[in-house]
Amino acid sequence: MNVNHELTGPEGAPVVVLSNSLGTDMRLWDEQVPALTGSFRVLRYDQRGHGGTEGKPGPYTLAQLGGDVLELLDWLDISEAHFAGVSLGGMTGMWLAEHAPERIGRLALICTSADLGGTAWLDRAATVRANGMAAMVEPSLPRWFTPAAAERPDIRAKFSDMIAKADAEGYAACCEAIADMDILDELPGITAPTLVIAGAEDPATPPSHAERIAAGIAGARVEVLSPAAHLANAEQPGEVNRLLLEHFGGTA
Ligand SMILES: O=C(O)CC1=CCC(=O)O1
């Protein structure tokens, strides 16, 4: 199995898959795992080129990132799972809910977008391939956290480490997957009950992106958290845990 992952929580319980954003790894979910494992078997993994999952040469596509999840579910003999993803993880979740609906129960999309594509991502990919990941640390933290959270030593240390340790080719290839994406027209094909969470202060995928996603998926509802920037699940763990447990049908 090429996808680095961790499976915890009671055997036989419904499975929740947790998918990380660009530049982070499965540690993004450290505050969610203890809350979710009270009710669920939790499968968190590292996207290609992030954490312990190898960064194969790119460019990647959302289909490949979604395919990694299907391969992982098959390998673990999991037929269906709920899915929560932050940003790139949410894009992966939308692809899965559209292309493998029989595998996805309920969907939670956190600080993500269905139409974030564009050439700026190709510029970022080129920068990272030329200069490596270290140059990405300082520009990323103000997108990921509001100023007060970005100054917290625990947050700075943990999230700087994640970015610095990402594989430059894998990160760049994920940027190319985002550059290529516009799945707004595919959203009406999603039938999974969907919760969309946004950070009120998120400069990368502001609440307007959450509203556009929810407008495309029948029955989807939006929750906007504040203060929270792009990594709302790390900045507002208590509120995100409450919303995820409520949406997936777990107990606190
Ligand atoms: O630019 C960032 O770091 C924010 C982001 C966009 C897609 C993603 O996964 O993270």
Coordinates of N, CA, C and O and ligand atoms in Angstrom, one line a residue, residues 20-23 86-89 91 111 116 121 124 140 143-144 171 178 204-205 230-231, ligand 1:
N20 N -6.3 15.5 4.0 CA -5.6 16.7 4.3 C -5.5 17.7 3.1 O -5.7 17.3 2.0
S21 N -5.2 18.9 3.5 CA -5.1 20.0 2.5 C -3.6 20.1 1.9 O -2.7 19.4 2.4
L22 N -3.5 20.9 1.0 CA -2.2 21.2 0.3 C -1.2 21.7 1.4 O -1.5 22.6 2.1
G23 N 0.0 21.0 1.5 CA 1.0 21.5 2.4 C 0.9 21.0 3.8 O 1.8 21.2 4.6
V86 N -10.3 18.8 4.1 CA -10.0 20.2 4.1 C -9.4 20.6 2.8 O -8.4 20.0 2.4
S87 N -9.9 21.7 2.2 CA -9.4 22.3 1.0 C -9.1 21.2 -0.1 O -10.1 20.7 -0.7
L88 N -7.8 20.9 -0.4 CA -7.6 19.9 -1.4 C -8.3 18.6 -1.0 O -8.7 17.8 -1.9
G89 N -8.3 18.3 0.3 CA -9.0 17.1 0.7 C -10.5 17.2 0.4 O -11.1 16.2 0.1
M91 N -11.8 18.8 -2.1 CA -11.9 18.6 -3.6 C -11.9 17.1 -3.9 O -12.6 16.6 -4.7
C111 N -13.5 24.4 4.3 CA -12.6 25.4 3.7 C -12.1 24.9 2.3 O -10.9 24.8 2.1
L116 N -11.4 26.6 -7.9 CA -10.2 27.4 -7.5 C -9.1 27.4 -8.5 O -8.1 27.9 -8.3
W121 N -1.7 28.8 -9.8 CA -1.2 27.5 -9.3 C 0.0 27.0 -10.0 O 0.8 26.3 -9.4
R124 N 2.9 28.8 -8.7 CA 3.3 28.3 -7.4 C 4.1 27.0 -7.6 O 5.1 26.7 -6.9
S140 N 2.6 30.7 3.9 CA 1.4 29.8 4.1 C 0.7 30.1 5.4 O -0.6 30.2 5.4
R143 N -2.3 32.5 5.5 CA -3.5 32.1 4.8 C -4.2 31.0 5.7 O -5.4 30.9 5.6
W144 N -3.4 30.3 6.5 CA -4.0 29.1 7.2 C -4.7 29.5 8.5 O -5.6 28.8 9.0
Y171 N 4.0 18.4 -3.8 CA 3.3 19.7 -3.6 C 3.0 20.4 -4.9 O 1.8 20.8 -5.2
I178 N -5.0 21.3 -8.7 CA -5.9 22.4 -8.4 C -6.1 23.4 -9.6 O -7.2 23.8 -9.9
A204 N -8.1 32.1 1.3 CA -7.9 31.2 0.2 C -9.2 30.7 -0.4 O -9.3 30.7 -1.6
T205 N -10.1 30.2 0.5 CA -11.4 29.8 0.0 C -12.4 30.4 0.9 O -13.0 29.8 1.8
H230 N -8.0 29.4 6.9 CA -8.2 28.3 6.0 C -8.2 26.9 6.7 O -8.9 26.0 6.2
L231 N -7.5 26.8 7.8 CA -7.4 25.5 8.5 C -8.4 25.6 9.7 O -8.0 25.5 10.8
Ligands
LIG1 O1 -2.8 28.2 -0.6 C1 -3.0 27.5 0.4 O2 -2.1 27.1 1.1 C2 -4.4 27.1 0.7 C3 -4.9 25.9 0.0 C4 -5.4 25.9 -1.3 C5 -5.7 24.5 -1.6 C6 -5.3 23.8 -0.4 O3 -5.4 22.6 -0.1 O4 -4.8 24.7 0.5

